[in-house]
Coordinates of C-alpha atoms and ligand atoms in Angstrom, one line a residue:
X842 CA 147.5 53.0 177.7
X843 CA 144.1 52.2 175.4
X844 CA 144.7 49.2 173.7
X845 CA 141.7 47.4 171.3
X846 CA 142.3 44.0 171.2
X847 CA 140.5 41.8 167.9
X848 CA 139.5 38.5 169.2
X849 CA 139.3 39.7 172.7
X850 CA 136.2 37.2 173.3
X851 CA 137.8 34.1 172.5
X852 CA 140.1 31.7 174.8
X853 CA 143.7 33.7 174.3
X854 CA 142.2 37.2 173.6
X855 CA 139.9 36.7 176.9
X856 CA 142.2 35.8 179.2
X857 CA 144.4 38.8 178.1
X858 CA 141.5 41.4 178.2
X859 CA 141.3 40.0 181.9
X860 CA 144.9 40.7 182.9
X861 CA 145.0 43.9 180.9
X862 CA 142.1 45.3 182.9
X863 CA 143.4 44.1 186.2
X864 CA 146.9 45.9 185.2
X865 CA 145.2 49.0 184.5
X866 CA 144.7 49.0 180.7
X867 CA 141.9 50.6 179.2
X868 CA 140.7 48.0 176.4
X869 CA 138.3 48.0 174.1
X870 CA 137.4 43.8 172.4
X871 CA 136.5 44.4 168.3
X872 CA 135.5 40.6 167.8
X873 CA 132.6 39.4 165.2
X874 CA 131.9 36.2 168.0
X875 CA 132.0 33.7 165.1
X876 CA 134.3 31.4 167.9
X877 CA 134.3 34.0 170.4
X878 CA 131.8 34.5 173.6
X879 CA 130.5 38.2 175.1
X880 CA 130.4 36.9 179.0
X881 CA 134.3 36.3 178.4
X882 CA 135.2 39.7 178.1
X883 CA 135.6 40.8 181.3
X884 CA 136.8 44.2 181.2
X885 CA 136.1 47.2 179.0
X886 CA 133.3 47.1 175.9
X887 CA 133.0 44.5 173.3
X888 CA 132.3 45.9 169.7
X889 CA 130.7 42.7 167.6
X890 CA 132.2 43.7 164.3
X891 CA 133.9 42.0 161.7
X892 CA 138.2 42.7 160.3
X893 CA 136.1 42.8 156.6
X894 CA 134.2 45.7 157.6
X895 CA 136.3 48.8 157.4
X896 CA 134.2 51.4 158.0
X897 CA 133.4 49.6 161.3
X898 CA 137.1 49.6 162.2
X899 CA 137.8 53.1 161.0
X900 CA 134.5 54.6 163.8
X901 CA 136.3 52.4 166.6
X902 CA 139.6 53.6 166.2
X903 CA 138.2 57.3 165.8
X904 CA 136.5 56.8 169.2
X905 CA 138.4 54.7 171.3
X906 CA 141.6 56.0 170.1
X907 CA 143.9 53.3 170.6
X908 CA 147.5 53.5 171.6
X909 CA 148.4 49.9 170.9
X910 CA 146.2 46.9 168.6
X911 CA 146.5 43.3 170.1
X912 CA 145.3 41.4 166.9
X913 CA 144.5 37.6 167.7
X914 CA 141.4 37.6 166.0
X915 CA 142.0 34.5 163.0
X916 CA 141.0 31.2 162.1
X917 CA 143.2 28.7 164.3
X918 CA 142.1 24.8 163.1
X919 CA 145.5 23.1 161.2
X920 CA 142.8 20.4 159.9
X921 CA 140.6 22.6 158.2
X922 CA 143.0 25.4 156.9
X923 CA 143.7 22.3 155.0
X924 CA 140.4 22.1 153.8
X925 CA 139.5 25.5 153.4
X926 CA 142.6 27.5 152.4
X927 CA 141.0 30.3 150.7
X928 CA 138.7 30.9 154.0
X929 CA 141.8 31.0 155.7
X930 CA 143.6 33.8 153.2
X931 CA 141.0 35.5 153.5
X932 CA 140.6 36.1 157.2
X933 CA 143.9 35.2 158.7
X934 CA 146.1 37.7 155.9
X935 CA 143.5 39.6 154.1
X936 CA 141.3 40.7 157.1
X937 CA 144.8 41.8 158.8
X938 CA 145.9 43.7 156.0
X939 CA 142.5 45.5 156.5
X940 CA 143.7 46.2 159.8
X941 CA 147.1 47.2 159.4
X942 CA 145.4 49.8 157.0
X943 CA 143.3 51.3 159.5
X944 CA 146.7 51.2 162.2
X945 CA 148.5 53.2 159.5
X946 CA 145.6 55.8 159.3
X947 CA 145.3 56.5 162.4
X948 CA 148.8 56.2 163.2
X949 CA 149.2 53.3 165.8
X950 CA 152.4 52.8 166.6
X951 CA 152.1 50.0 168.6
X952 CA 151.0 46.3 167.1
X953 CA 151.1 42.6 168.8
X954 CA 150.8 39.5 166.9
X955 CA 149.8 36.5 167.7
X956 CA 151.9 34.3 165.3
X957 CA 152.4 30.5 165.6
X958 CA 155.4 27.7 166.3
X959 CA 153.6 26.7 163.2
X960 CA 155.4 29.0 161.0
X961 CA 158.3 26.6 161.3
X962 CA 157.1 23.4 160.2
X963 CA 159.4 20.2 161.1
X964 CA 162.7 22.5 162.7
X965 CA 166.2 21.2 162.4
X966 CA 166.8 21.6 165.3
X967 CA 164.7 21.5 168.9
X968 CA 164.4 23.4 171.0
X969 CA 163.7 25.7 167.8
X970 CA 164.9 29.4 167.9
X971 CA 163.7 32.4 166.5
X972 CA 166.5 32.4 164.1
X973 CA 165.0 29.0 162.3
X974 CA 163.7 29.4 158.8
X975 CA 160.2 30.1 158.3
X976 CA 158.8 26.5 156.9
X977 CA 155.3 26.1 157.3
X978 CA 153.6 22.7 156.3
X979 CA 149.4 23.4 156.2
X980 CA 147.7 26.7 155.3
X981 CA 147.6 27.9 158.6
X982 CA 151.1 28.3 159.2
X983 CA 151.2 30.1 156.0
X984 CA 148.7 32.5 157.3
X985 CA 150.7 33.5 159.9
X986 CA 153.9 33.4 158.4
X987 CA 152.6 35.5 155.6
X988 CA 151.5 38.1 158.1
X989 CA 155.0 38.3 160.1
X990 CA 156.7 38.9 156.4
X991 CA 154.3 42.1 155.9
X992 CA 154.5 43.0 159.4
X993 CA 158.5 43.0 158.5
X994 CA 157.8 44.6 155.5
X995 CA 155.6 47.8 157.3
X996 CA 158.8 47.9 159.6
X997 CA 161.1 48.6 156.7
X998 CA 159.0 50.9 155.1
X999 CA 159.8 53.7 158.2
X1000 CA 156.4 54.6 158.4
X1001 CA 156.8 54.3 162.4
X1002 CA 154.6 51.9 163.2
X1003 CA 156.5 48.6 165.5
X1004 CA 155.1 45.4 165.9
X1005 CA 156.2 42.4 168.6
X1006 CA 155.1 39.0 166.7
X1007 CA 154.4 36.2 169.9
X1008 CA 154.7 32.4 167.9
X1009 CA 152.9 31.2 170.7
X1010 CA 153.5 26.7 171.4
X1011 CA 151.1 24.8 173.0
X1012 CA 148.5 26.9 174.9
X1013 CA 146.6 25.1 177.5
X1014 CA 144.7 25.7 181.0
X1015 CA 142.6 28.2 181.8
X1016 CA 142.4 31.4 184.3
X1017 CA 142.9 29.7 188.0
X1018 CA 139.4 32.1 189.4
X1019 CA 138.0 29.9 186.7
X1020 CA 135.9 33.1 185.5
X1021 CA 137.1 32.0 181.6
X1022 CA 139.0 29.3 179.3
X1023 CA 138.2 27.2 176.5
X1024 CA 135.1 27.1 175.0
X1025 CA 134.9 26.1 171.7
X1026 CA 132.7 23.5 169.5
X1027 CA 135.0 20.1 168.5
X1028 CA 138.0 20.9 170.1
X1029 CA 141.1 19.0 168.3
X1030 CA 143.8 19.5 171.1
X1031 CA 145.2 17.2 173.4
X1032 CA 144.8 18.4 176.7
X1033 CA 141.4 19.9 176.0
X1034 CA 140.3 16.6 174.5
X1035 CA 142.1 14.7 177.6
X1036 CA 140.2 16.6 180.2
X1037 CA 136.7 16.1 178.3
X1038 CA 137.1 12.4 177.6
X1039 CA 137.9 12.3 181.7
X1040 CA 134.4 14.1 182.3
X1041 CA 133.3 11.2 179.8
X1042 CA 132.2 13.4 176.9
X1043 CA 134.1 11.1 174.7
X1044 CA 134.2 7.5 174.8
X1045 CA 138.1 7.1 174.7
X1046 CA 141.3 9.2 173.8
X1047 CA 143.3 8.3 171.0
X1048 CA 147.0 8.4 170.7
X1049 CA 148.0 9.9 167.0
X1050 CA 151.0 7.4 166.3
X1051 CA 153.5 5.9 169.2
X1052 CA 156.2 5.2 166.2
X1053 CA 157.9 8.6 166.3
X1054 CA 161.8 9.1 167.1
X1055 CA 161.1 10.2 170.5
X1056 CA 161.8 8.0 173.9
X1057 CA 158.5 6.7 174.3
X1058 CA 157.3 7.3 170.6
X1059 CA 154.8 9.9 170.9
X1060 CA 155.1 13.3 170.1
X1061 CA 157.0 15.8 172.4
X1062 CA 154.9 19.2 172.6
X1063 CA 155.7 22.6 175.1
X1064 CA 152.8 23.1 177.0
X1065 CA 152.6 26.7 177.6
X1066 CA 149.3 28.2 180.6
X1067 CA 147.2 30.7 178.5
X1068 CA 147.9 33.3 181.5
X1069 CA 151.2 33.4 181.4
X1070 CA 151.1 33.5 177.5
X1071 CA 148.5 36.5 178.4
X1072 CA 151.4 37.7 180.4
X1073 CA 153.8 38.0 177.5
X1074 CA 151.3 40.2 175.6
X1075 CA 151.3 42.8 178.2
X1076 CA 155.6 42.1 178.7
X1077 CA 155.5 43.0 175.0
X1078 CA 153.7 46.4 175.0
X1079 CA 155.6 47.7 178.3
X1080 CA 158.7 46.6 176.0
X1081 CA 157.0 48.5 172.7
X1082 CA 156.0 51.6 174.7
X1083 CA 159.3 52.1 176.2
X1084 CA 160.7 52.1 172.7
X1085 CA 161.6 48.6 171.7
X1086 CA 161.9 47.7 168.3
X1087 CA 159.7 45.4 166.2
X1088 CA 160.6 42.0 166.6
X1089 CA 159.9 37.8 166.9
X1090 CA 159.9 35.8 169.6
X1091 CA 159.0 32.6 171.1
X1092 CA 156.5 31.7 173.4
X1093 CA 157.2 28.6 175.5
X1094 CA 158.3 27.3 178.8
X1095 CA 161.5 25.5 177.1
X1096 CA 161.3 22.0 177.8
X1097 CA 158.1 19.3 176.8
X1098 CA 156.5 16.7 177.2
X1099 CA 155.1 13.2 174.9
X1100 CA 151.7 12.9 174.7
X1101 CA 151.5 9.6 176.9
X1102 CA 153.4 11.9 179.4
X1103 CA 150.5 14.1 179.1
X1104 CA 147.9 11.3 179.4
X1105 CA 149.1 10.0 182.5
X1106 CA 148.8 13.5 183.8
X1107 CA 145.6 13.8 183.1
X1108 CA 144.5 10.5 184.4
X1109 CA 146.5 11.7 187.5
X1110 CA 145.1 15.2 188.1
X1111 CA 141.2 14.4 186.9
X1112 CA 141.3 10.7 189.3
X1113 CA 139.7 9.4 186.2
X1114 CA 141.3 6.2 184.3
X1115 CA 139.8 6.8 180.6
X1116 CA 140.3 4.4 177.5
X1117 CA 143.4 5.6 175.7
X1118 CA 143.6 3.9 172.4
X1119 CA 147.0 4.0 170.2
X1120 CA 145.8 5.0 167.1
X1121 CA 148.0 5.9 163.4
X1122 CA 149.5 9.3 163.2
X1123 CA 148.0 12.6 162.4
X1124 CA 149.2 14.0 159.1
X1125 CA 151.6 16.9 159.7
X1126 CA 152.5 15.9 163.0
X1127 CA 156.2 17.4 163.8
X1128 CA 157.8 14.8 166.5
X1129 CA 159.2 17.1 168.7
X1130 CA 158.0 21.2 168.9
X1131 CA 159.7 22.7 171.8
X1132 CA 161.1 26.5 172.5
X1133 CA 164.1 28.1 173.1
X1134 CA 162.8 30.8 175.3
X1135 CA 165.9 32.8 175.5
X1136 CA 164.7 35.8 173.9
X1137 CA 161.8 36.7 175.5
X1138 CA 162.9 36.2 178.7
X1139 CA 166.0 38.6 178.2
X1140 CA 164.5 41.5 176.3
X1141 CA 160.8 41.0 177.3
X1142 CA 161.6 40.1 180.6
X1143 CA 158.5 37.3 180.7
X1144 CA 159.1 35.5 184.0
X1145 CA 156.2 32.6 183.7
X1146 CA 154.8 31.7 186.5
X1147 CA 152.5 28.5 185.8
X1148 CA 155.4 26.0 184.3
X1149 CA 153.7 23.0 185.7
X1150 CA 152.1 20.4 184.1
X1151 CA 149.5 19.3 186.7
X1152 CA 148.8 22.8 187.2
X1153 CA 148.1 23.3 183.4
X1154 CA 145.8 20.7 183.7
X1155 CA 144.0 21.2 186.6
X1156 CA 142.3 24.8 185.8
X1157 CA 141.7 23.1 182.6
X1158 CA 139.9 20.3 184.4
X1159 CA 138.1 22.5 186.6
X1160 CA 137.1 25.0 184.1
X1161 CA 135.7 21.7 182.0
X1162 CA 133.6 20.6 184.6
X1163 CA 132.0 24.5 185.5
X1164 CA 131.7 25.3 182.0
X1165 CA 129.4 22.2 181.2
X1166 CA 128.1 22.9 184.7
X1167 CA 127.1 26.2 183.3
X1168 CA 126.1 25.7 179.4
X1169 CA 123.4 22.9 181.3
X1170 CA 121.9 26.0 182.7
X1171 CA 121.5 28.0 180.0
Ligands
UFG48 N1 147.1 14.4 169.9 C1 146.7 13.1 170.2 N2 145.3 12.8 170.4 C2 144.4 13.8 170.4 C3 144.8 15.2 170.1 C4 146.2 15.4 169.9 O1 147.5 12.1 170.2 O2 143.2 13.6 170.6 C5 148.5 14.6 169.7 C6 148.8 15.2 168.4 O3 149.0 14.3 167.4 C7 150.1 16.0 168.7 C8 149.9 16.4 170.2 O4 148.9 15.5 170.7 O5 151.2 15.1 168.7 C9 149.5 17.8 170.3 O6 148.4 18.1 169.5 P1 147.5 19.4 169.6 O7 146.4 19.2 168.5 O8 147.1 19.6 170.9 O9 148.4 20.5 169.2 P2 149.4 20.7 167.9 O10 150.8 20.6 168.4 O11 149.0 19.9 166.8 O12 149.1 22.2 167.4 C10 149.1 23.3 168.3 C11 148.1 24.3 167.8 C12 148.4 24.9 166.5 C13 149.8 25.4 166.5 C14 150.7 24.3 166.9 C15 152.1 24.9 167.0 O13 146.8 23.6 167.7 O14 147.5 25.9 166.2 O15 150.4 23.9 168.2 O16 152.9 24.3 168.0 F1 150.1 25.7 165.2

């Protein structure tokens, strides 16, 4: 199967261009490297083009002839969707619409997602099913819940084309050969931000609020290794191309963990005792975000294989310390 994959360069799209090629994929990465990087695309060409320019898109899908589109390429910061909505918009829903007009022309059948647990705000209930109402509280969310709405809306129309929609939790680690994973400017997440204040790139780690209604009053979060989220990309086009039909579903490992839990983990796996400082909350923080993984393991069949926490954090330690290693010697 050819499959192009938008955002193939940065930390979720690389690691699934690497699995894809080991499994025998043919990929192609369309990615304008605005957070992206070329040595992380590790199999098959990278075309540095950007979702605005059509004409771009229309060449590569006339050459490269894709069976199945992988779109992660979008804007992924909570903070500054808040900021900068209209930057968002534009990118996250109007660059994908670009897309999914191109998909139609050429008549791709065959279209992944990668959606957010942000599209459902503060849930009811936790773990949070697919069947929750869409309620997303920043721009971002929106973004993505905007683009599962007209990715239901293409399905309805009968024009053929079926799309899987992955609302991905908390994606952490990197690949265990430690050949790619993270590597982006002012990271905001915790584990990321964990492992870096161990290497001592930050003076201390703050807690964002220890009042919540959880058991030790910090926020509970899935934590979810970015190869076996990879995974579920690849579970999702075996389930497309063997006739599947479009639908949602979540991407988590089921159960989570408070941010002090995390902490101590870190301090555990790194060896490193870091200033932790409780600090107040972050606005938009939900208290508890955690999966019901159900569905995907039933009709995708995703069996993960990384559902440990230390092990989360150690390829994300150890990819810390080479990538510094290696930005030092370029
Ligand atoms: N946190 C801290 N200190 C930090 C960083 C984070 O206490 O330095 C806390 C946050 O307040 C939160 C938890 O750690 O309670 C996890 O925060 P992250 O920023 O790592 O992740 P989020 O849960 O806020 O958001 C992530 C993705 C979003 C996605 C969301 C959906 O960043 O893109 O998961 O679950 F929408």
């Amino acid at each position: 199967m050819r499959v192009l994959v938008t955002g193939g360069a940065g930390y979720i799209g690389s690691h699934t261009v690497k699995l894809l090629g080991e499994q025998g994929y043919e990929v192609l990465t369309y990615d304008n490297l605005s957070t992206g990087h070329d040595w992380a695309v590790l199999y098959g060409d990278l075309v540095v083009g950007d979702l605005a320019d059509k004409e771009l898109l229309r060449k590569v899908f006339s050459e490269f002839k894709p069976d199945a589109v992988v779109h992660f390429a979008a804007y992924i910061v909570v903070p500054e969707s808040v900021r900068e909505p209209l930057k968002y918009y534009r990118n996250n829903v109007v660059n994908t619409i670009n897309l999914l007009e191109v998909v139609e022309e050429f008549g791709v059948d065959k279209f992944i997602f990668s959606s957010s647990a942000a599209v459902y705000g503060i849930p009811d209930e936790v773990p949070v099913s697919e069947e929750a109402p869409l309620r997303p509280i920043n721009p971002y969310g929106e973004t993505k819940a905007t683009v599962e709405r007209i990715l239901r809306d293409i399905k309805n129309s009968g024009k053929g084309m079926r799309f899987v929609s992955l609302r991905y939790f908390n994606v952490a680690g990197a690949d265990p050969e430690g050949k790619i994973g993270f590597a982006y400017p002012n990271p905001t997440h915790l584990i990321i931000r964990a492992v870096k204040t161990a290497k001592g790139e930050y003076d201390r780690l703050e807690i964002y609020g220890t009042d919540y209604p959880t058991p030790d009053g910090t926020c509970i979060r899935d934590y979810i290794h970015v190869v076996d989220l990879s995974q579920a990309h690849i579970d999702a086009l075996r389930y497309l191309q063997e006739g599947g039909e479009s639908d949602v579903f979540n991407c988590g490992y089921g159960h989570g963990y408070s941010v002090k839990e995390v902490v101590e983990a870190v301090k555990r796996v790194t060896g490193v005792d870091f200033e932790v400082v409780e600090a107040p909350r972050r606005e938009g923080d939900p208290p508890a975000l955690v999966a019901d993984n159900k569905k995907i393991k039933r009709v995708l069949r995703w069996e993960p294989k990384f559902d440990d926490l230390d092990f989360i954090i150690k390829t994300a330690w150890e990819w810390e310390l080479k990538f510094s290693a290696q930005n030092q010697r370029l």
